[in-house]
Amino acid sequence: MKKTSTKLADGRELIYYDLRDDAVRDAADRRPLERTLTTSEIRHDALLGDRVAIASHRQGRTYLPPTDQCPLCPSRGERLSEIPDSAYDVVVFENRFPSLAGDAGRCEVVCFTSDHQASFADLTEEQAALVLAAWTDRTAELSALPAVEQVFCFENRGQEIGVTLGHPHGQIYAYPFTTPRTALMLRSLAAHKETTGGENLFDAVLRRELTDERVVLESEHWVAFVPYAAHWPYEVHLYPRRRVPDLLALDDAARAEFPAVYLELLRRFDRIFGAGEPPTPYIAAWHQAPFGQLAEFDGVTRDDFALHLELFTIRRTSGKLKFLAGSESGMNVFINDVPPEAAARRLREVASS
């Protein structure tokens, strides 16, 4: 992998990740851009104990442009985009309309391929490995920033999810705090460790799942399963068999095997609802241990956390979505219409080989 860092016209950082070591990335951003004024602010909810990002400047962000005006496609001729070069493998750049900025964190966009019509599932294993390398590199760089406490790599796919740009891409959020969902996991880890005399909760969960009918696929270094208490109609958790706290700690064997496993999962997701259905909307989310101090979580260290990816769709059946209505949005109590065992059976049935 070759990494080349450059600047866009308004001063934002852009990084090319190339498969070839001889790639030359010297194209300049020819757009007459002024620096974007960002007004991100983190506010604390005293009752719930969580945080809300206030980012009013995002109201003006690009919304579902036609293909010939996509800002994530390469620049060609007089058609200028966020990527100055005429082609690329993987590109990461600072979001022009970030939810988090300055002391409130950082947001980046990850373009998986220059092919506008593709999806992550269309990538080759070599391309998927390059994306993993980019995620890992950005986790290392962002976690070193003084204000950053947690790094979150994720992909939103599909207009039903709220995607505003159709080009295959994901995002990375660098939070200046430990997110509420991760904090819940850490508290559960601490409680389980205390009540069991030191057992790791992630290890216990994975051990239980491996003996159950909800396993979707297994390989030497990874296992994917529908969790016992799945929140979403079709939800899969992907774990490395060797517990590690973050992407940086994955060994070479797990890295080498990841592309084939992950691409197979994504391709199965597109087969869930049968032929002729539009692409399955999904969220793919990497959960990594925070990089800050964990003193508030009794006896828990970063090494107790288990890196894993959660992949889920909001489509519950053909032509119908799972909405977060009163119980989910009002009380955070999910109601799942698809039994996890049935979801796992369907995901095994649609194997691509």
mmCIF file of C-alpha atoms in Angstrom:
data_model
loop_
_atom_site.group_PDB
_atom_site.id
_atom_site.type_symbol
_atom_site.label_atom_id
_atom_site.label_comp_id
_atom_site.label_asym_id
_atom_site.label_seq_id
_atom_site.Cartn_x
_atom_site.Cartn_y
_atom_site.Cartn_z
ATOM 1 C CA MET A 1 0.000 0.000 0.000
ATOM 2 C CA LYS A 2 1.188 3.513 -0.834
ATOM 3 C CA LYS A 3 -0.149 6.465 1.138
ATOM 4 C CA THR A 4 -0.077 10.024 -0.228
ATOM 5 C CA SER A 5 -1.354 12.970 1.809
ATOM 6 C CA THR A 6 -2.284 16.266 0.150
ATOM 7 C CA LYS A 7 -4.519 19.305 0.691
ATOM 8 C CA LEU A 8 -7.738 20.394 -0.947
ATOM 9 C CA ALA A 9 -8.293 23.996 -2.034
ATOM 10 C CA ASP A 10 -9.928 24.935 1.263
ATOM 11 C CA GLY A 11 -7.177 23.394 3.394
ATOM 12 C CA ARG A 12 -8.824 20.069 4.240
ATOM 13 C CA GLU A 13 -6.625 16.973 4.226
ATOM 14 C CA LEU A 14 -7.046 14.325 1.515
ATOM 15 C CA ILE A 15 -5.208 10.991 1.517
ATOM 16 C CA TYR A 16 -4.817 8.539 -1.364
ATOM 17 C CA TYR A 17 -4.336 4.849 -0.555
ATOM 18 C CA ASP A 18 -2.993 3.017 -3.594
ATOM 19 C CA LEU A 19 -2.455 -0.645 -4.383
ATOM 20 C CA ARG A 20 0.595 0.207 -6.510
ATOM 21 C CA ASP A 21 3.743 1.667 -4.972
ATOM 22 C CA ASP A 22 4.509 3.642 -8.131
ATOM 23 C CA ALA A 23 1.246 5.635 -8.087
ATOM 24 C CA VAL A 24 1.842 9.393 -8.437
ATOM 25 C CA ARG A 25 -0.703 11.703 -6.785
ATOM 26 C CA ASP A 26 0.174 15.303 -7.616
ATOM 27 C CA ALA A 27 -3.117 16.596 -9.087
ATOM 28 C CA ALA A 28 -4.124 19.944 -7.581
ATOM 29 C CA ASP A 29 -7.636 20.869 -6.462
ATOM 30 C CA ARG A 30 -8.619 23.521 -9.026
ATOM 31 C CA ARG A 31 -11.885 24.558 -7.374
ATOM 32 C CA PRO A 32 -12.162 28.116 -6.029
ATOM 33 C CA LEU A 33 -13.150 26.941 -2.541
ATOM 34 C CA GLU A 34 -13.194 29.080 0.555
ATOM 35 C CA ARG A 35 -12.764 27.533 3.972
ATOM 36 C CA THR A 36 -16.033 26.069 5.257
ATOM 37 C CA LEU A 37 -17.284 27.607 8.486
ATOM 38 C CA THR A 38 -18.147 24.803 10.895
ATOM 39 C CA THR A 39 -20.033 25.371 14.115
ATOM 40 C CA SER A 40 -20.014 21.937 15.754
ATOM 41 C CA GLU A 41 -20.780 21.956 19.446
ATOM 42 C CA ILE A 42 -21.057 19.053 21.889
ATOM 43 C CA ARG A 43 -23.806 19.416 24.494
ATOM 44 C CA HIS A 44 -24.283 17.155 27.511
ATOM 45 C CA ASP A 45 -27.718 15.793 28.389
ATOM 46 C CA ALA A 46 -27.814 15.967 32.176
ATOM 47 C CA LEU A 47 -30.698 13.490 32.521
ATOM 48 C CA LEU A 48 -29.487 10.760 30.166
ATOM 49 C CA GLY A 49 -25.773 11.375 30.648
ATOM 50 C CA ASP A 50 -25.078 11.267 26.917
ATOM 51 C CA ARG A 51 -23.966 13.914 24.430
ATOM 52 C CA VAL A 52 -25.513 15.560 21.388
ATOM 53 C CA ALA A 53 -23.578 17.169 18.528
ATOM 54 C CA ILE A 54 -25.128 20.455 17.343
ATOM 55 C CA ALA A 55 -24.012 21.088 13.746
ATOM 56 C CA SER A 56 -26.290 23.596 12.018
ATOM 57 C CA HIS A 57 -23.914 24.092 9.065
ATOM 58 C CA ARG A 58 -24.845 20.597 7.832
ATOM 59 C CA GLN A 59 -28.211 21.884 6.596
ATOM 60 C CA GLY A 60 -26.435 23.060 3.446
ATOM 61 C CA ARG A 61 -24.661 19.803 2.586
ATOM 62 C CA THR A 62 -24.964 18.182 -0.833
ATOM 63 C CA TYR A 63 -28.158 16.119 -1.175
ATOM 64 C CA LEU A 64 -28.620 13.324 -3.751
ATOM 65 C CA PRO A 65 -26.895 15.006 -6.711
ATOM 66 C CA PRO A 66 -27.191 13.447 -10.187
ATOM 67 C CA THR A 67 -24.435 11.020 -11.119
ATOM 68 C CA ASP A 68 -22.662 13.528 -13.371
ATOM 69 C CA GLN A 69 -22.354 15.921 -10.405
ATOM 70 C CA CYS A 70 -21.243 13.405 -7.769
ATOM 71 C CA PRO A 71 -18.580 15.017 -5.536
ATOM 72 C CA LEU A 72 -17.012 11.624 -4.742
ATOM 73 C CA CYS A 73 -16.238 10.635 -8.314
ATOM 74 C CA PRO A 74 -12.776 11.501 -9.662
ATOM 75 C CA SER A 75 -12.219 14.877 -11.306
ATOM 76 C CA ARG A 76 -12.140 14.621 -15.101
ATOM 77 C CA GLY A 77 -11.731 17.517 -17.491
ATOM 78 C CA GLU A 78 -13.734 20.471 -16.195
ATOM 79 C CA ARG A 79 -15.867 18.274 -13.956
ATOM 80 C CA LEU A 80 -14.195 18.967 -10.598
ATOM 81 C CA SER A 81 -14.946 17.026 -7.425
ATOM 82 C CA GLU A 82 -13.607 16.432 -3.931
ATOM 83 C CA ILE A 83 -10.969 14.131 -5.449
ATOM 84 C CA PRO A 84 -8.580 16.087 -7.720
ATOM 85 C CA ASP A 85 -7.134 13.047 -9.506
ATOM 86 C CA SER A 86 -8.780 11.380 -12.511
ATOM 87 C CA ALA A 87 -8.844 7.923 -10.852
ATOM 88 C CA TYR A 88 -8.169 6.411 -7.449
ATOM 89 C CA ASP A 89 -8.177 3.160 -5.460
ATOM 90 C CA VAL A 90 -9.229 4.359 -1.978
ATOM 91 C CA VAL A 91 -9.434 7.970 -0.817
ATOM 92 C CA VAL A 92 -10.003 9.487 2.618
ATOM 93 C CA PHE A 93 -10.637 13.182 3.178
ATOM 94 C CA GLU A 94 -11.948 15.535 5.822
ATOM 95 C CA ASN A 95 -15.702 15.971 5.513
ATOM 96 C CA ARG A 96 -16.678 19.381 4.149
ATOM 97 C CA PHE A 97 -19.804 19.333 6.330
ATOM 98 C CA PRO A 98 -18.630 17.540 9.476
ATOM 99 C CA SER A 99 -20.797 16.630 12.443
ATOM 100 C CA LEU A 100 -17.687 16.976 14.617
ATOM 101 C CA ALA A 101 -14.894 19.508 14.132
ATOM 102 C CA GLY A 102 -12.069 21.154 16.062
ATOM 103 C CA ASP A 103 -12.138 20.354 19.778
ATOM 104 C CA ALA A 104 -15.428 18.500 19.140
ATOM 105 C CA GLY A 105 -13.622 15.840 17.060
ATOM 106 C CA ARG A 106 -13.149 15.100 13.385
ATOM 107 C CA CYS A 107 -15.169 13.513 10.567
ATOM 108 C CA GLU A 108 -13.711 11.900 7.464
ATOM 109 C CA VAL A 109 -15.160 10.395 4.286
ATOM 110 C CA VAL A 110 -13.803 7.085 2.934
ATOM 111 C CA CYS A 111 -14.365 6.447 -0.792
ATOM 112 C CA PHE A 112 -14.049 2.701 -1.412
ATOM 113 C CA THR A 113 -13.653 2.885 -5.195
ATOM 114 C CA SER A 114 -13.801 5.419 -8.032
ATOM 115 C CA ASP A 115 -16.583 3.360 -9.684
ATOM 116 C CA HIS A 116 -19.817 5.246 -8.972
ATOM 117 C CA GLN A 117 -22.039 2.269 -9.874
ATOM 118 C CA ALA A 118 -20.289 -0.223 -7.591
ATOM 119 C CA SER A 119 -20.902 -1.133 -3.964
ATOM 120 C CA PHE A 120 -18.572 -2.531 -1.311
ATOM 121 C CA ALA A 121 -19.822 -6.014 -2.176
ATOM 122 C CA ASP A 122 -18.535 -5.503 -5.750
ATOM 123 C CA LEU A 123 -14.941 -4.961 -4.621
ATOM 124 C CA THR A 124 -12.254 -7.552 -5.163
ATOM 125 C CA GLU A 125 -10.580 -9.063 -2.123
ATOM 126 C CA GLU A 126 -7.496 -6.957 -2.886
ATOM 127 C CA GLN A 127 -9.593 -3.782 -2.897
ATOM 128 C CA ALA A 128 -11.385 -4.742 0.328
ATOM 129 C CA ALA A 129 -8.005 -5.384 1.963
ATOM 130 C CA LEU A 130 -6.939 -1.873 0.968
ATOM 131 C CA VAL A 131 -10.049 -0.420 2.623
ATOM 132 C CA LEU A 132 -9.198 -2.365 5.797
ATOM 133 C CA ALA A 133 -5.671 -0.944 5.638
ATOM 134 C CA ALA A 134 -7.101 2.576 5.295
ATOM 135 C CA TRP A 135 -9.472 2.059 8.252
ATOM 136 C CA THR A 136 -6.542 0.829 10.330
ATOM 137 C CA ASP A 137 -4.256 3.681 9.320
ATOM 138 C CA ARG A 138 -6.899 6.312 10.041
ATOM 139 C CA THR A 139 -7.636 4.718 13.417
ATOM 140 C CA ALA A 140 -3.940 5.050 14.289
ATOM 141 C CA GLU A 141 -3.703 8.659 13.088
ATOM 142 C CA LEU A 142 -6.948 9.908 14.601
ATOM 143 C CA SER A 143 -6.487 8.186 17.955
ATOM 144 C CA ALA A 144 -3.231 10.121 18.343
ATOM 145 C CA LEU A 145 -5.040 13.481 18.221
ATOM 146 C CA PRO A 146 -5.224 15.069 21.708
ATOM 147 C CA ALA A 147 -8.986 15.625 21.605
ATOM 148 C CA VAL A 148 -9.944 12.158 20.329
ATOM 149 C CA GLU A 149 -11.116 9.388 22.653
ATOM 150 C CA GLN A 150 -12.853 6.945 20.295
ATOM 151 C CA VAL A 151 -12.622 6.184 16.553
ATOM 152 C CA PHE A 152 -15.679 4.849 14.708
ATOM 153 C CA CYS A 153 -15.418 3.515 11.137
ATOM 154 C CA PHE A 154 -18.767 2.827 9.479
ATOM 155 C CA GLU A 155 -20.742 2.646 6.245
ATOM 156 C CA ASN A 156 -24.308 3.789 5.619
ATOM 157 C CA ARG A 157 -25.713 2.226 2.450
ATOM 158 C CA GLY A 158 -29.010 3.135 0.797
ATOM 159 C CA GLN A 159 -31.359 6.113 0.747
ATOM 160 C CA GLU A 160 -33.566 4.325 3.285
ATOM 161 C CA ILE A 161 -30.710 4.674 5.768
ATOM 162 C CA GLY A 162 -30.395 8.392 5.008
ATOM 163 C CA VAL A 163 -27.488 8.334 2.568
ATOM 164 C CA THR A 164 -27.250 11.625 0.652
ATOM 165 C CA LEU A 165 -24.517 10.586 -1.819
ATOM 166 C CA GLY A 166 -24.936 7.463 -3.944
ATOM 167 C CA HIS A 167 -21.221 6.820 -4.501
ATOM 168 C CA PRO A 168 -19.861 3.818 -2.512
ATOM 169 C CA HIS A 169 -18.355 5.373 0.575
ATOM 170 C CA GLY A 170 -18.199 5.245 4.341
ATOM 171 C CA GLN A 171 -17.231 7.587 7.133
ATOM 172 C CA ILE A 172 -14.972 7.801 10.154
ATOM 173 C CA TYR A 173 -15.961 9.761 13.258
ATOM 174 C CA ALA A 174 -13.318 10.638 15.831
ATOM 175 C CA TYR A 175 -15.195 11.443 19.030
ATOM 176 C CA PRO A 176 -13.815 13.481 21.945
ATOM 177 C CA PHE A 177 -15.637 11.142 24.361
ATOM 178 C CA THR A 178 -16.589 7.501 24.805
ATOM 179 C CA THR A 179 -19.869 6.929 22.995
ATOM 180 C CA PRO A 180 -22.941 5.868 25.026
ATOM 181 C CA ARG A 181 -23.232 2.468 23.322
ATOM 182 C CA THR A 182 -19.611 1.637 24.066
ATOM 183 C CA ALA A 183 -20.001 2.860 27.642
ATOM 184 C CA LEU A 184 -22.888 0.412 28.110
ATOM 185 C CA MET A 185 -20.689 -2.438 26.875
ATOM 186 C CA LEU A 186 -17.891 -1.401 29.231
ATOM 187 C CA ARG A 187 -20.251 -1.304 32.213
ATOM 188 C CA SER A 188 -21.541 -4.767 31.334
ATOM 189 C CA LEU A 189 -17.936 -5.960 31.009
ATOM 190 C CA ALA A 190 -17.095 -4.571 34.448
ATOM 191 C CA ALA A 191 -20.169 -6.093 36.114
ATOM 192 C CA HIS A 192 -19.600 -9.519 34.530
ATOM 193 C CA LYS A 193 -15.929 -9.477 35.447
ATOM 194 C CA GLU A 194 -16.785 -8.773 39.079
ATOM 195 C CA THR A 195 -19.581 -11.329 39.438
ATOM 196 C CA THR A 196 -17.671 -14.157 37.722
ATOM 197 C CA GLY A 197 -14.302 -13.617 39.325
ATOM 198 C CA GLY A 198 -12.628 -12.254 36.216
ATOM 199 C CA GLU A 199 -14.327 -13.860 33.180
ATOM 200 C CA ASN A 200 -14.445 -11.721 30.045
ATOM 201 C CA LEU A 201 -18.013 -11.087 28.878
ATOM 202 C CA PHE A 202 -17.116 -10.888 25.172
ATOM 203 C CA ASP A 203 -15.396 -14.273 25.414
ATOM 204 C CA ALA A 204 -18.425 -15.755 27.165
ATOM 205 C CA VAL A 205 -20.849 -14.385 24.560
ATOM 206 C CA LEU A 206 -18.769 -15.611 21.635
ATOM 207 C CA ARG A 207 -18.369 -19.052 23.223
ATOM 208 C CA ARG A 208 -22.139 -19.326 23.643
ATOM 209 C CA GLU A 209 -22.887 -18.131 20.115
ATOM 210 C CA LEU A 210 -20.485 -20.670 18.590
ATOM 211 C CA THR A 211 -22.600 -23.499 19.993
ATOM 212 C CA ASP A 212 -25.905 -22.091 18.753
ATOM 213 C CA GLU A 213 -27.916 -22.269 15.545
ATOM 214 C CA ARG A 214 -27.485 -18.560 14.874
ATOM 215 C CA VAL A 215 -23.959 -18.881 13.436
ATOM 216 C CA VAL A 216 -24.035 -17.650 9.833
ATOM 217 C CA LEU A 217 -20.508 -18.462 8.696
ATOM 218 C CA GLU A 218 -17.145 -19.402 10.198
ATOM 219 C CA SER A 219 -13.534 -19.311 9.058
ATOM 220 C CA GLU A 220 -10.227 -19.981 10.739
ATOM 221 C CA HIS A 221 -9.938 -16.455 12.135
ATOM 222 C CA TRP A 222 -13.478 -14.982 12.016
ATOM 223 C CA VAL A 223 -16.992 -15.938 13.036
ATOM 224 C CA ALA A 224 -20.283 -14.255 12.054
ATOM 225 C CA PHE A 225 -23.551 -14.807 13.895
ATOM 226 C CA VAL A 226 -26.991 -13.310 14.458
ATOM 227 C CA PRO A 227 -26.973 -12.287 18.138
ATOM 228 C CA TYR A 228 -29.360 -13.902 20.625
ATOM 229 C CA ALA A 229 -31.081 -10.563 21.299
ATOM 230 C CA ALA A 230 -30.848 -9.043 17.816
ATOM 231 C CA HIS A 231 -32.386 -5.566 17.675
ATOM 232 C CA TRP A 232 -32.812 -5.442 13.890
ATOM 233 C CA PRO A 233 -34.651 -7.759 11.452
ATOM 234 C CA TYR A 234 -31.400 -8.997 9.896
ATOM 235 C CA GLU A 235 -28.358 -8.285 12.071
ATOM 236 C CA VAL A 236 -24.977 -10.011 11.996
ATOM 237 C CA HIS A 237 -22.013 -9.541 14.317
ATOM 238 C CA LEU A 238 -18.566 -10.371 12.940
ATOM 239 C CA TYR A 239 -15.799 -11.147 15.462
ATOM 240 C CA PRO A 240 -12.167 -12.159 15.114
ATOM 241 C CA ARG A 241 -11.720 -15.410 17.041
ATOM 242 C CA ARG A 242 -8.750 -13.910 18.876
ATOM 243 C CA ARG A 243 -9.993 -11.044 21.028
ATOM 244 C CA VAL A 244 -8.295 -7.719 20.206
ATOM 245 C CA PRO A 245 -9.348 -4.192 21.265
ATOM 246 C CA ASP A 246 -9.117 -2.446 17.893
ATOM 247 C CA LEU A 247 -8.202 -2.685 14.226
ATOM 248 C CA LEU A 248 -4.565 -1.921 15.009
ATOM 249 C CA ALA A 249 -4.243 -5.152 16.987
ATOM 250 C CA LEU A 250 -5.464 -7.542 14.264
ATOM 251 C CA ASP A 251 -2.742 -9.997 13.275
ATOM 252 C CA ASP A 252 -1.675 -10.657 9.692
ATOM 253 C CA ALA A 253 -3.662 -13.883 9.418
ATOM 254 C CA ALA A 254 -6.935 -12.219 10.454
ATOM 255 C CA ARG A 255 -6.274 -9.307 8.087
ATOM 256 C CA ALA A 256 -5.609 -11.633 5.186
ATOM 257 C CA GLU A 257 -8.817 -13.590 5.765
ATOM 258 C CA PHE A 258 -11.123 -10.624 6.444
ATOM 259 C CA PRO A 259 -11.875 -9.548 2.830
ATOM 260 C CA ALA A 260 -13.294 -12.907 1.725
ATOM 261 C CA VAL A 261 -15.422 -13.252 4.876
ATOM 262 C CA TYR A 262 -16.777 -9.706 4.826
ATOM 263 C CA LEU A 263 -17.516 -9.678 1.096
ATOM 264 C CA GLU A 264 -19.421 -12.953 1.484
ATOM 265 C CA LEU A 265 -21.536 -11.413 4.269
ATOM 266 C CA LEU A 266 -22.365 -8.340 2.184
ATOM 267 C CA ARG A 267 -23.289 -10.455 -0.825
ATOM 268 C CA ARG A 268 -25.591 -12.561 1.317
ATOM 269 C CA PHE A 269 -27.284 -9.402 2.573
ATOM 270 C CA ASP A 270 -28.131 -8.511 -1.022
ATOM 271 C CA ARG A 271 -29.775 -11.921 -1.478
ATOM 272 C CA ILE A 272 -31.961 -11.896 1.656
ATOM 273 C CA PHE A 273 -35.129 -10.698 -0.037
ATOM 274 C CA GLY A 274 -34.771 -12.571 -3.310
ATOM 275 C CA ALA A 275 -34.052 -11.769 -6.946
ATOM 276 C CA GLY A 276 -35.428 -8.545 -8.374
ATOM 277 C CA GLU A 277 -35.316 -6.687 -5.043
ATOM 278 C CA PRO A 278 -33.396 -3.404 -4.830
ATOM 279 C CA PRO A 279 -30.033 -3.504 -3.007
ATOM 280 C CA THR A 280 -30.420 -4.113 0.716
ATOM 281 C CA PRO A 281 -29.920 -0.932 2.763
ATOM 282 C CA TYR A 282 -27.569 -1.477 5.675
ATOM 283 C CA ILE A 283 -25.299 0.002 8.302
ATOM 284 C CA ALA A 284 -21.889 -1.595 8.888
ATOM 285 C CA ALA A 285 -20.240 -0.411 12.098
ATOM 286 C CA TRP A 286 -16.834 -1.193 13.606
ATOM 287 C CA HIS A 287 -16.793 -1.204 17.416
ATOM 288 C CA GLN A 288 -13.361 -0.425 18.831
ATOM 289 C CA ALA A 289 -12.170 0.172 22.377
ATOM 290 C CA PRO A 290 -11.859 3.832 23.379
ATOM 291 C CA PHE A 291 -8.335 5.240 23.444
ATOM 292 C CA GLY A 292 -8.905 7.308 26.574
ATOM 293 C CA GLN A 293 -8.762 6.303 30.226
ATOM 294 C CA LEU A 294 -11.307 3.702 31.392
ATOM 295 C CA ALA A 295 -11.015 4.448 35.113
ATOM 296 C CA GLU A 296 -14.792 4.874 35.523
ATOM 297 C CA PHE A 297 -15.380 1.263 34.431
ATOM 298 C CA ASP A 298 -14.200 -0.732 37.442
ATOM 299 C CA GLY A 299 -11.329 -3.058 36.645
ATOM 300 C CA VAL A 300 -11.788 -2.895 32.859
ATOM 301 C CA THR A 301 -8.860 -2.242 30.513
ATOM 302 C CA ARG A 302 -8.742 -1.664 26.760
ATOM 303 C CA ASP A 303 -7.609 -5.251 26.287
ATOM 304 C CA ASP A 304 -10.885 -6.485 27.791
ATOM 305 C CA PHE A 305 -12.820 -4.988 24.868
ATOM 306 C CA ALA A 306 -13.445 -7.052 21.735
ATOM 307 C CA LEU A 307 -13.211 -5.462 18.320
ATOM 308 C CA HIS A 308 -16.207 -6.465 16.225
ATOM 309 C CA LEU A 309 -18.295 -5.330 13.284
ATOM 310 C CA GLU A 310 -22.078 -5.060 13.444
ATOM 311 C CA LEU A 311 -23.953 -5.276 10.136
ATOM 312 C CA PHE A 312 -27.709 -4.748 10.002
ATOM 313 C CA THR A 313 -30.542 -3.692 7.727
ATOM 314 C CA ILE A 314 -33.704 -1.753 8.482
ATOM 315 C CA ARG A 315 -35.632 -3.703 5.823
ATOM 316 C CA ARG A 316 -37.754 -6.336 7.581
ATOM 317 C CA THR A 317 -39.333 -7.943 4.519
ATOM 318 C CA SER A 318 -39.792 -7.201 0.818
ATOM 319 C CA GLY A 319 -40.884 -3.578 0.406
ATOM 320 C CA LYS A 320 -41.217 -2.921 4.158
ATOM 321 C CA LEU A 321 -38.903 -1.134 6.561
ATOM 322 C CA LYS A 322 -38.404 -1.417 10.294
ATOM 323 C CA PHE A 323 -39.239 1.997 11.756
ATOM 324 C CA LEU A 324 -38.062 3.131 15.170
ATOM 325 C CA ALA A 325 -41.456 4.128 16.526
ATOM 326 C CA GLY A 326 -42.766 4.729 20.048
ATOM 327 C CA SER A 327 -41.138 1.902 22.005
ATOM 328 C CA GLU A 328 -37.792 2.106 20.199
ATOM 329 C CA SER A 329 -37.451 5.882 19.887
ATOM 330 C CA GLY A 330 -39.289 6.819 23.063
ATOM 331 C CA MET A 331 -38.026 4.139 25.460
ATOM 332 C CA ASN A 332 -35.114 2.474 23.604
ATOM 333 C CA VAL A 333 -36.890 -0.888 23.840
ATOM 334 C CA PHE A 334 -36.578 -2.643 20.489
ATOM 335 C CA ILE A 335 -39.252 -4.956 19.109
ATOM 336 C CA ASN A 336 -37.937 -7.329 16.436
ATOM 337 C CA ASP A 337 -40.421 -8.928 14.021
ATOM 338 C CA VAL A 338 -37.891 -11.479 12.707
ATOM 339 C CA PRO A 339 -36.716 -14.198 15.158
ATOM 340 C CA PRO A 340 -32.887 -14.227 15.200
ATOM 341 C CA GLU A 341 -32.877 -17.969 14.489
ATOM 342 C CA ALA A 342 -34.980 -17.425 11.341
ATOM 343 C CA ALA A 343 -32.705 -14.600 10.220
ATOM 344 C CA ALA A 344 -29.634 -16.808 10.644
ATOM 345 C CA ARG A 345 -31.255 -19.620 8.646
ATOM 346 C CA ARG A 346 -32.033 -17.222 5.803
ATOM 347 C CA LEU A 347 -28.483 -15.863 5.756
ATOM 348 C CA ARG A 348 -27.119 -19.405 5.556
ATOM 349 C CA GLU A 349 -29.528 -20.271 2.747
ATOM 350 C CA VAL A 350 -28.337 -17.438 0.520
ATOM 351 C CA ALA A 351 -24.649 -18.370 0.565
ATOM 352 C CA SER A 352 -22.978 -17.372 -2.686
ATOM 353 C CA SER A 353 -21.063 -20.616 -3.037
#
